[in-house]
Coordinates of C-alpha atoms in Angstrom, one line a residue:
X1014 CA 0.0 0.0 0.0
X1015 CA 1.4 3.4 -1.0
X1016 CA 2.0 5.7 1.9
X1017 CA -0.8 8.2 2.6
X1018 CA -0.1 11.8 3.3
X1019 CA -0.6 13.1 6.8
X1020 CA -3.5 15.5 6.7
X1021 CA -2.4 19.1 7.2
X1022 CA -3.4 21.3 10.1
X1023 CA -5.2 23.6 7.7
X1024 CA -7.4 20.6 6.6
X1025 CA -8.4 19.9 10.2
X1026 CA -9.0 23.6 10.9
X1027 CA -11.4 23.9 8.0
X1028 CA -13.2 20.7 8.7
X1029 CA -13.4 21.4 12.4
X1030 CA -15.4 24.6 11.6
X1031 CA -17.6 22.6 9.2
X1032 CA -18.2 19.9 11.8
X1033 CA -19.2 22.5 14.4
X1034 CA -21.6 24.2 11.9
X1035 CA -23.2 20.8 11.1
X1036 CA -23.7 20.1 14.8
X1037 CA -25.5 23.4 15.2
X1038 CA -27.7 23.4 12.2
X1039 CA -28.5 19.8 11.2
X1040 CA -31.0 17.9 13.4
X1041 CA -29.7 14.9 15.2
X1042 CA -32.3 12.7 13.3
X1043 CA -30.4 13.5 10.1
X1044 CA -27.2 12.0 11.4
X1045 CA -26.5 8.4 10.3
X1046 CA -27.0 5.9 13.1
X1047 CA -23.8 4.4 14.6
X1048 CA -23.6 0.6 14.1
X1049 CA -19.9 -0.2 14.9
X1050 CA -17.6 1.0 17.6
X1051 CA -13.8 0.7 17.3
X1052 CA -11.5 1.2 20.3
X1053 CA -7.9 2.1 20.6
X1054 CA -6.0 -0.4 22.8
X1055 CA -3.2 1.0 24.9
X1056 CA -4.3 3.8 27.1
X1057 CA -7.9 3.3 26.3
X1058 CA -8.7 -0.3 27.1
X1059 CA -5.4 -1.5 28.5
X1060 CA -3.3 0.3 31.2
X1061 CA -0.1 0.3 29.1
X1062 CA 1.6 3.1 31.1
X1063 CA 1.5 1.3 34.4
X1064 CA 2.7 -1.9 32.9
X1065 CA 5.6 -0.2 31.0
X1066 CA 6.6 1.7 34.1
X1067 CA 6.8 -1.5 36.2
X1068 CA 8.7 -3.3 33.4
X1069 CA 11.3 -0.5 33.3
X1070 CA 11.9 -0.7 37.0
X1071 CA 12.3 -4.5 36.9
X1072 CA 14.7 -4.2 33.9
X1073 CA 16.8 -1.6 35.6
X1074 CA 17.1 -3.6 38.8
X1075 CA 18.1 -6.7 36.9
X1076 CA 20.8 -5.0 34.8
X1077 CA 21.9 -2.2 37.1
X1078 CA 25.6 -3.2 36.8
X1079 CA 25.5 -3.1 33.0
X1080 CA 23.5 0.1 32.8
X1081 CA 25.7 3.2 33.1
X1082 CA 23.0 5.8 33.7
X1083 CA 20.6 6.5 36.6
X1084 CA 17.2 4.9 36.8
X1085 CA 15.5 8.1 35.7
X1086 CA 17.8 8.5 32.8
X1087 CA 17.3 4.9 31.8
X1088 CA 13.5 5.4 31.9
X1089 CA 13.7 8.5 29.7
X1090 CA 16.1 6.9 27.2
X1091 CA 13.9 3.8 27.0
X1092 CA 10.7 5.8 26.5
X1093 CA 12.2 8.0 23.8
X1094 CA 13.7 5.2 21.8
X1095 CA 10.5 3.1 22.2
X1096 CA 8.4 5.8 20.9
X1097 CA 10.7 6.4 17.9
X1098 CA 11.2 2.8 16.9
X1099 CA 7.8 1.5 17.6
X1100 CA 6.3 4.0 15.2
X1101 CA 8.7 2.7 12.5
X1102 CA 7.7 -0.9 13.4
X1103 CA 4.0 0.0 13.3
X1104 CA 4.4 1.4 9.8
X1105 CA 6.1 -1.7 8.7
X1106 CA 9.5 0.0 8.2
X1107 CA 11.5 -2.4 10.5
X1108 CA 11.0 -5.9 11.9
X1109 CA 10.3 -6.8 15.5
X1110 CA 13.8 -8.0 16.2
X1111 CA 15.3 -4.7 14.9
X1112 CA 12.8 -2.7 16.9
X1113 CA 13.7 -4.5 20.1
X1114 CA 17.4 -4.2 19.4
X1115 CA 17.3 -0.5 18.8
X1116 CA 15.3 0.2 21.9
X1117 CA 17.5 -1.9 24.2
X1118 CA 20.7 -0.6 22.5
X1119 CA 20.0 2.7 24.4
X1120 CA 21.6 1.0 27.4
X1121 CA 23.3 -2.1 26.0
X1122 CA 25.7 -0.4 23.5
X1123 CA 24.6 -2.5 20.5
X1124 CA 25.7 -5.7 22.1
X1125 CA 23.3 -8.0 20.3
X1126 CA 23.2 -10.7 23.0
X1127 CA 22.8 -8.2 25.8
X1128 CA 20.2 -6.3 23.9
X1129 CA 18.1 -9.4 23.5
X1130 CA 18.5 -10.3 27.2
X1131 CA 17.6 -6.8 28.3
X1132 CA 14.5 -6.5 26.1
X1133 CA 13.3 -10.0 27.0
X1134 CA 13.5 -9.1 30.6
X1135 CA 11.5 -5.9 30.0
X1136 CA 8.9 -7.7 27.9
X1137 CA 8.4 -10.5 30.3
X1138 CA 7.7 -8.0 33.1
X1139 CA 5.6 -5.8 30.8
X1140 CA 3.5 -8.8 29.7
X1141 CA 2.9 -10.0 33.2
X1142 CA 1.5 -6.6 34.2
X1143 CA -1.2 -6.2 31.4
X1144 CA -4.5 -5.3 32.9
X1145 CA -7.7 -3.7 31.5
X1146 CA -8.8 -0.4 33.0
X1147 CA -11.6 -0.9 35.5
X1148 CA -14.1 0.9 33.2
X1149 CA -13.4 -1.3 30.2
X1150 CA -15.5 -4.4 31.0
X1151 CA -18.6 -2.5 32.1
X1152 CA -18.6 -0.4 28.9
X1153 CA -18.0 -3.3 26.6
X1154 CA -20.6 -5.5 28.4
X1155 CA -23.2 -2.8 27.8
X1156 CA -22.3 -2.3 24.2
X1157 CA -21.6 -5.7 22.8
X1158 CA -25.2 -6.8 22.2
X1159 CA -26.1 -3.5 20.3
X1160 CA -23.0 -2.7 18.3
X1161 CA -20.3 -4.4 16.3
X1162 CA -17.1 -4.0 18.4
X1163 CA -13.6 -3.9 17.1
X1164 CA -10.1 -2.8 18.0
X1165 CA -7.9 -0.7 15.8
X1166 CA -4.3 -0.4 17.1
X1167 CA -0.8 0.6 16.0
X1168 CA 0.8 -2.8 16.4
X1169 CA 0.4 -6.3 15.1
X1170 CA -2.8 -8.4 15.2
X1171 CA -1.3 -11.3 17.1
X1172 CA -0.1 -8.9 19.8
X1173 CA -3.4 -7.2 20.0
X1174 CA -5.4 -10.4 20.5
X1175 CA -2.9 -11.6 23.1
X1176 CA -3.4 -8.5 25.1
X1177 CA -7.2 -8.8 24.8
X1178 CA -7.1 -12.5 25.8
X1179 CA -4.8 -12.0 28.8
X1180 CA -6.9 -9.1 30.1
X1181 CA -10.2 -11.0 29.8
X1182 CA -11.9 -8.8 27.2
X1183 CA -11.3 -10.6 23.9
X1184 CA -14.8 -12.1 23.8
X1185 CA -16.4 -8.7 23.3
X1186 CA -14.7 -8.1 20.0
X1187 CA -15.4 -9.4 16.5
X1188 CA -12.2 -8.1 14.8
X1189 CA -8.9 -6.5 15.5
X1190 CA -7.2 -4.3 12.8
X1191 CA -3.5 -3.6 13.2
X1192 CA -1.3 -1.0 11.5
X1193 CA 1.6 -3.4 11.3
X1194 CA -0.3 -5.9 9.2
X1195 CA -1.8 -3.2 7.0
X1196 CA 1.5 -1.2 6.6
X1197 CA -0.5 1.9 7.5
X1198 CA -0.4 3.4 11.0
X1199 CA -2.7 5.9 12.8
X1200 CA -3.4 8.8 12.2
X1201 CA -3.4 8.0 8.4
X1202 CA -7.0 7.8 7.3
X1203 CA -6.2 4.6 5.3
X1204 CA -6.1 2.4 8.4
X1205 CA -9.4 3.7 9.6
X1206 CA -11.0 3.1 6.2
X1207 CA -9.6 -0.5 6.3
X1208 CA -11.2 -1.1 9.7
X1209 CA -14.6 0.1 8.4
X1210 CA -14.4 -2.0 5.3
X1211 CA -13.4 -5.1 7.4
X1212 CA -16.4 -4.6 9.6
X1213 CA -18.7 -4.1 6.6
X1214 CA -19.9 -0.7 7.5
X1215 CA -19.6 2.8 6.0
X1216 CA -17.3 5.2 7.9
X1217 CA -20.3 7.3 8.7
X1218 CA -21.8 4.3 10.6
X1219 CA -18.6 3.8 12.7
X1220 CA -17.3 5.5 15.9
X1221 CA -13.8 5.5 17.1
X1222 CA -12.8 5.8 20.8
X1223 CA -9.3 6.7 21.7
X1224 CA -7.1 8.6 24.2
X1225 CA -4.9 10.5 21.6
X1226 CA -6.6 13.4 20.0
X1227 CA -4.3 13.7 17.0
X1228 CA -3.8 10.0 16.2
X1229 CA -7.2 8.7 17.2
X1230 CA -9.8 11.4 16.9
X1231 CA -8.5 13.5 14.0
X1232 CA -7.4 10.4 12.2
X1233 CA -10.9 8.8 12.4
X1234 CA -12.5 12.1 11.5
X1235 CA -10.3 12.4 8.3
X1236 CA -11.7 9.0 7.2
X1237 CA -15.3 10.1 7.8
X1238 CA -15.9 8.4 11.1
X1239 CA -17.3 9.9 14.3
X1240 CA -15.0 9.8 17.2
X1241 CA -14.9 10.2 21.0
X1242 CA -11.9 11.4 23.0
X1243 CA -11.1 9.6 26.2
X1244 CA -9.4 12.0 28.6
X1245 CA -8.1 10.0 31.6
X1246 CA -6.5 11.7 34.6
X1247 CA -8.1 15.1 34.0
X1248 CA -6.0 15.9 31.0
X1249 CA -6.7 19.4 29.5
X1250 CA -9.0 19.8 26.5
X1251 CA -7.2 20.0 23.1
X1252 CA -7.5 23.5 21.6
X1253 CA -10.2 23.6 18.9
X1254 CA -11.5 20.1 19.8
X1255 CA -14.1 18.9 17.3
X1256 CA -15.2 15.7 19.1
X1257 CA -17.1 14.8 22.2
X1258 CA -14.9 13.9 25.2
X1259 CA -15.3 11.7 28.3
X1260 CA -13.3 10.9 31.3
X1261 CA -14.4 7.3 31.6
X1262 CA -15.4 4.5 29.2
X1263 CA -18.6 4.1 31.2
X1264 CA -19.8 7.4 29.7
X1265 CA -19.6 6.0 26.2
X1266 CA -22.9 4.0 26.0
X1267 CA -25.2 7.0 26.7
X1268 CA -23.3 9.2 24.3
X1269 CA -23.6 6.6 21.5
X1270 CA -27.4 6.4 22.0
X1271 CA -27.7 10.0 21.0
X1272 CA -24.2 11.3 20.2
X1273 CA -25.3 14.3 22.3
X1274 CA -22.2 15.8 23.9
X1275 CA -21.1 19.4 24.1
X1276 CA -18.0 20.2 22.0
X1277 CA -16.0 23.4 22.4
X1278 CA -16.1 26.1 19.8

């Protein structure tokens, strides 16, 4: 698949104003009924941050003699390299082994054997700490009989299903669409279009729920989907926000019933 251009800020500015106009002047009954709901995975359904933080502490403690920086510096290095190289992995630019080596090389000096050992220690601790947010199951339980439910994540499908299974929420979902398998990562509109097509619905019939305004909400919007922003931990509202926002997944079902939520102008 040919790379898709990242939508410009001007594009989103123009369409945000159009979206706000439509909200004000088109009756709710004229809006197409939502039939499918897709969720982001990490940070939305799964508590990735806590698991990653625990894994970094375990890894540092295990390799403290080999790591020549402080624990805080180690955490910063790891996070920075993970963000950089995971995006490349999610887009299909590098393989998993290369991604893991490049992340671990931040503290293992490109020693291949040590890099593998360091990353495996990290991943084992990370994997053992996967847990769904407390509001995930109640939300999914209420939705799954009324909507087609799917997951759309920047990762690979096998990894997505493993997380869903280990956290006890896999049974609620019909499909999982991953950027790695499609060679197209969020926020590119192509991956959202692929998810809608896989579910058998038009984008206008689909809603995307995620915790990243740019990658999740604006990406979905560019593909013609409705979206809802999940703002955990009292994060501030994005400037010029064009989507409804919630602080808990338990607020999603009533919003979907009417898609009536105040958006800032």
